[in-house]
PDB file of C-alpha atoms in Angstrom:
ATOM      1  CA  MET A   6     -67.236  -0.098  60.624  1.00  0.00           C
ATOM      2  CA  ILE A   7     -69.174  -1.851  62.476  1.00  0.00           C
ATOM      3  CA  GLY A   8     -67.538  -5.510  61.641  1.00  0.00           C
ATOM      4  CA  LEU A   9     -64.190  -3.883  62.197  1.00  0.00           C
ATOM      5  CA  LEU A  10     -65.613  -2.749  65.828  1.00  0.00           C
ATOM      6  CA  ALA A  11     -66.770  -6.870  66.417  1.00  0.00           C
ATOM      7  CA  ARG A  12     -63.360  -7.953  65.660  1.00  0.00           C
ATOM      8  CA  ILE A  13     -62.091  -6.029  67.777  1.00  0.00           C
ATOM      9  CA  ALA A  14     -62.158  -6.909  72.092  1.00  0.00           C
ATOM     10  CA  PRO A  15     -64.880  -5.355  73.512  1.00  0.00           C
ATOM     11  CA  GLY A  16     -62.207  -3.647  76.112  1.00  0.00           C
ATOM     12  CA  THR A  17     -60.544  -2.448  73.522  1.00  0.00           C
ATOM     13  CA  VAL A  18     -63.466  -0.457  71.809  1.00  0.00           C
ATOM     14  CA  LEU A  19     -64.138   0.939  75.704  1.00  0.00           C
ATOM     15  CA  ALA A  20     -60.664   1.990  75.888  1.00  0.00           C
ATOM     16  CA  LEU A  21     -60.333   3.837  72.380  1.00  0.00           C
ATOM     17  CA  GLY A  22     -64.344   5.529  72.835  1.00  0.00           C
ATOM     18  CA  LEU A  23     -63.076   6.333  76.354  1.00  0.00           C
ATOM     19  CA  VAL A  24     -60.285   8.284  74.615  1.00  0.00           C
ATOM     20  CA  LEU A  25     -62.035   9.622  71.443  1.00  0.00           C
ATOM     21  CA  GLY A  26     -64.829  11.226  73.822  1.00  0.00           C
ATOM     22  CA  ALA A  27     -62.156  12.288  77.104  1.00  0.00           C
ATOM     23  CA  VAL A  28     -60.207  14.381  74.604  1.00  0.00           C
ATOM     24  CA  PRO A  29     -62.628  16.596  73.266  1.00  0.00           C
ATOM     25  CA  ALA A  30     -64.490  17.087  76.729  1.00  0.00           C
ATOM     26  CA  GLY A  31     -60.713  17.633  77.870  1.00  0.00           C
ATOM     27  CA  THR A  32     -60.364  20.475  75.814  1.00  0.00           C
ATOM     28  CA  GLY A  33     -63.537  21.659  75.973  1.00  0.00           C
ATOM     29  CA  GLY A  34     -63.479  21.844  80.163  1.00  0.00           C
ATOM     30  CA  TRP A  35     -60.073  23.288  80.064  1.00  0.00           C
ATOM     31  CA  LEU A  36     -61.638  25.899  77.538  1.00  0.00           C
ATOM     32  CA  LEU A  37     -64.408  26.467  79.579  1.00  0.00           C
ATOM     33  CA  ARG A  38     -62.194  27.009  82.715  1.00  0.00           C
ATOM     34  CA  GLY A  39     -60.220  29.170  80.802  1.00  0.00           C
ATOM     35  CA  VAL A  40     -62.901  31.289  80.143  1.00  0.00           C
ATOM     36  CA  MET A  41     -64.637  30.575  83.170  1.00  0.00           C
ATOM     37  CA  PHE A  42     -60.958  32.894  84.968  1.00  0.00           C
ATOM     38  CA  ASP A  43     -60.467  34.893  82.483  1.00  0.00           C
ATOM     39  CA  TRP A  44     -64.263  36.603  82.039  1.00  0.00           C
ATOM     40  CA  PHE A  45     -65.131  36.327  86.134  1.00  0.00           C
ATOM     41  CA  GLU A  46     -62.770  35.305  88.369  1.00  0.00           C
ATOM     42  CA  ARG A  47     -59.683  37.302  87.772  1.00  0.00           C
ATOM     43  CA  PRO A  48     -61.917  40.564  87.394  1.00  0.00           C
ATOM     44  CA  ALA A  49     -63.735  39.579  90.798  1.00  0.00           C
ATOM     45  CA  ILE A  50     -59.923  38.868  92.125  1.00  0.00           C
ATOM     46  CA  ILE A  51     -58.827  42.469  90.874  1.00  0.00           C
ATOM     47  CA  ARG A  52     -61.833  43.780  92.447  1.00  0.00           C
ATOM     48  CA  THR A  53     -61.276  42.583  96.243  1.00  0.00           C
ATOM     49  CA  GLN A  54     -57.691  43.358  95.726  1.00  0.00           C
ATOM     50  CA  GLN A  55     -58.527  47.133  94.603  1.00  0.00           C
ATOM     51  CA  GLU A  56     -61.089  47.489  96.981  1.00  0.00           C
ATOM     52  CA  LEU A  57     -58.622  46.088 100.102  1.00  0.00           C
ATOM     53  CA  CYS A  58     -56.227  48.167  98.526  1.00  0.00           C
ATOM     54  CA  THR A  59     -58.045  50.770  98.684  1.00  0.00           C
ATOM     55  CA  GLY A  60     -59.234  50.261 102.596  1.00  0.00           C
ATOM     56  CA  GLN A  61     -55.798  50.222 103.075  1.00  0.00           C
ATOM     57  CA  VAL A  62     -54.790  53.669 101.847  1.00  0.00           C
ATOM     58  CA  GLN A  63     -57.631  55.405 103.100  1.00  0.00           C
ATOM     59  CA  SER A  64     -57.059  54.230 107.119  1.00  0.00           C
ATOM     60  CA  ALA A  65     -53.326  55.605 106.343  1.00  0.00           C
ATOM     61  CA  ALA A  66     -54.479  58.740 105.192  1.00  0.00           C
ATOM     62  CA  ALA A  67     -57.000  59.294 107.853  1.00  0.00           C
ATOM     63  CA  GLU A  68     -53.770  58.027 110.184  1.00  0.00           C
ATOM     64  CA  ALA A  69     -51.637  60.924 108.226  1.00  0.00           C
ATOM     65  CA  ARG A  70     -54.409  63.268 108.593  1.00  0.00           C
ATOM     66  CA  ALA A  71     -54.977  63.019 112.615  1.00  0.00           C
ATOM     67  CA  ASP A  72     -51.036  63.027 112.573  1.00  0.00           C
ATOM     68  CA  GLU A  73     -51.349  66.197 111.182  1.00  0.00           C
ATOM     69  CA  GLN A  74     -53.750  67.676 112.861  1.00  0.00           C
ATOM     70  CA  LEU A  75     -52.184  67.039 116.115  1.00  0.00           C
ATOM     71  CA  ARG A  76     -48.611  68.319 115.035  1.00  0.00           C
ATOM     72  CA  LEU A  77     -50.529  71.330 114.072  1.00  0.00           C
ATOM     73  CA  PHE A  78     -52.832  71.405 117.497  1.00  0.00           C
ATOM     74  CA  ARG A  79     -48.964  70.658 119.553  1.00  0.00           C
ATOM     75  CA  ALA A  80     -47.359  73.494 117.606  1.00  0.00           C
ATOM     76  CA  SER A  81     -50.400  76.397 118.027  1.00  0.00           C
ATOM     77  CA  GLU A  82     -50.357  74.988 121.697  1.00  0.00           C
ATOM     78  CA  ARG A  83     -46.954  75.911 121.582  1.00  0.00           C
ATOM     79  CA  ALA A  84     -47.410  79.305 120.070  1.00  0.00           C
ATOM     80  CA  THR A  85     -50.109  80.341 122.338  1.00  0.00           C
ATOM     81  CA  GLU A  86     -47.831  79.383 125.107  1.00  0.00           C
ATOM     82  CA  SER A  87     -45.140  81.296 123.548  1.00  0.00           C
ATOM     83  CA  PHE A  88     -47.819  84.518 123.413  1.00  0.00           C
ATOM     84  CA  ILE A  89     -49.055  84.454 126.828  1.00  0.00           C
ATOM     85  CA  ARG A  90     -45.332  84.210 128.561  1.00  0.00           C
ATOM     86  CA  GLU A  91     -44.913  87.313 125.948  1.00  0.00           C
ATOM     87  CA  SER A  92     -47.684  89.001 126.863  1.00  0.00           C
ATOM     88  CA  GLN A  93     -47.359  88.737 130.758  1.00  0.00           C
ATOM     89  CA  ARG A  94     -43.709  89.522 130.100  1.00  0.00           C
ATOM     90  CA  ILE A  95     -44.727  92.878 128.480  1.00  0.00           C
ATOM     91  CA  GLU A  96     -47.366  93.360 131.269  1.00  0.00           C
ATOM     92  CA  GLN A  97     -44.641  93.559 134.144  1.00  0.00           C
ATOM     93  CA  ASP A  98     -42.240  95.284 132.137  1.00  0.00           C
ATOM     94  CA  ARG A  99     -45.603  97.874 131.429  1.00  0.00           C
ATOM     95  CA  GLN A 100     -45.993  97.905 134.809  1.00  0.00           C
ATOM     96  CA  ALA A 101     -42.530  98.098 136.169  1.00  0.00           C
ATOM     97  CA  ALA A 102     -42.186 101.271 133.219  1.00  0.00           C
ATOM     98  CA  LEU A 103     -44.998 103.120 134.873  1.00  0.00           C
ATOM     99  CA  ASP A 104     -43.530 102.023 138.734  1.00  0.00           C
ATOM    100  CA  ILE A 105     -40.995 103.480 138.142  1.00  0.00           C
ATOM    101  CA  LEU A 106     -42.882 106.505 136.407  1.00  0.00           C
ATOM    102  CA  GLN A 107     -44.663 106.982 139.262  1.00  0.00           C
ATOM    103  CA  GLN A 108     -41.584 107.452 141.826  1.00  0.00           C
ATOM    104  CA  GLU A 109     -40.092 109.969 140.233  1.00  0.00           C
ATOM    105  CA  VAL A 110     -43.858 111.650 140.021  1.00  0.00           C
ATOM    106  CA  ASP A 111     -43.959 111.356 143.968  1.00  0.00           C
ATOM    107  CA  ARG A 112     -40.577 111.887 144.256  1.00  0.00           C
ATOM    108  CA  TYR A 113     -40.765 115.292 142.251  1.00  0.00           C
ATOM    109  CA  ALA A 114     -43.830 116.376 143.754  1.00  0.00           C
ATOM    110  CA  ALA A 115     -42.246 115.468 147.469  1.00  0.00           C
ATOM    111  CA  GLU A 116     -39.016 117.902 146.585  1.00  0.00           C
ATOM    112  CA  LEU A 117     -41.597 120.400 145.180  1.00  0.00           C
ATOM    113  CA  VAL A 118     -43.196 120.384 148.767  1.00  0.00           C
ATOM    114  CA  GLU A 119     -39.389 120.849 149.776  1.00  0.00           C
ATOM    115  CA  LYS A 120     -39.118 124.229 148.774  1.00  0.00           C
ATOM    116  CA  ASP A 121     -42.138 125.529 149.441  1.00  0.00           C
ATOM    117  CA  ARG A 122     -43.486 124.396 145.880  1.00  0.00           C
ATOM    118  CA  VAL A 123     -46.664 123.947 144.235  1.00  0.00           C
ATOM    119  CA  CYS A 124     -47.361 122.144 141.117  1.00  0.00           C
ATOM    120  CA  GLY A 125     -50.872 123.278 139.384  1.00  0.00           C
ATOM    121  CA  LEU A 126     -50.960 119.544 137.421  1.00  0.00           C
ATOM    122  CA  ASP A 127     -53.113 116.986 138.864  1.00  0.00           C
ATOM    123  CA  ALA A 128     -52.863 114.056 137.785  1.00  0.00           C
ATOM    124  CA  ARG A 129     -55.613 114.078 134.654  1.00  0.00           C
ATOM    125  CA  ASP A 130     -53.484 116.239 133.563  1.00  0.00           C
ATOM    126  CA  LEU A 131     -50.655 114.398 133.798  1.00  0.00           C
ATOM    127  CA  GLU A 132     -52.757 111.848 131.389  1.00  0.00           C
ATOM    128  CA  PHE A 133     -54.131 114.800 129.285  1.00  0.00           C
ATOM    129  CA  LEU A 134     -50.593 115.796 128.103  1.00  0.00           C
ATOM    130  CA  GLY A 135     -49.416 111.941 128.088  1.00  0.00           C
ATOM    131  CA  VAL A 136     -47.513 111.444 130.916  1.00  0.00           C
ATOM    132  CA  LEU A 137     -49.344 108.938 132.293  1.00  0.00           C
ATOM    133  CA  PRO A 138     -51.608 106.441 130.347  1.00  0.00           C
ATOM    134  CA  LYS A 139     -55.224 107.036 130.928  1.00  0.00           C
ATOM    135  CA  PRO A 140     -57.630 105.048 133.038  1.00  0.00           C
ATOM    136  CA  ALA A 141     -59.425 102.389 131.082  1.00  0.00           C
ATOM    137  CA  GLY A 142     -63.209 103.649 130.454  1.00  0.00           C
ATOM    138  CA  THR A 143     -61.905 107.175 129.720  1.00  0.00           C
ATOM    139  CA  PRO A 144     -63.260 108.452 126.944  1.00  0.00           C
ATOM    140  CA  SER A 145     -60.783 109.163 124.570  1.00  0.00           C
ATOM    141  CA  GLY A 146     -60.667 113.346 123.192  1.00  0.00           C
ATOM    142  CA  GLY A 147     -60.408 116.538 124.790  1.00  0.00           C
ATOM    143  CA  ARG A 148     -61.120 117.574 128.363  1.00  0.00           C
TER     144      ARG A 148
END
């Protein structure tokens, strides 16, 4: 075999050696590159993408949670304002009814004075009978 190689030009031997050496080296490099990509690079890429997606999903969830809390706050604020308005309206109606009742009591008292009659009931008696509401701080029960 050495004799055969001696008869071939040294440049051809060098080229043939390079080709015969490059094929296994190239194939090995290609296989090593595939193994490196499959075992190390692809999982790293997947982990990175999962981390990015997780961050984006968490950010979107936090934003949605904040939007929902703001919506609930505004809804409760509107409900509270509506409750306050309704309470004020009810209080005004109650006060108007008390004013009308007081006018009727005053009118009746004036009518009794005109006829020289006296009513033996005072405000406390009327409260006890439930005609007038009890003032705040008055204990409930008997006289």
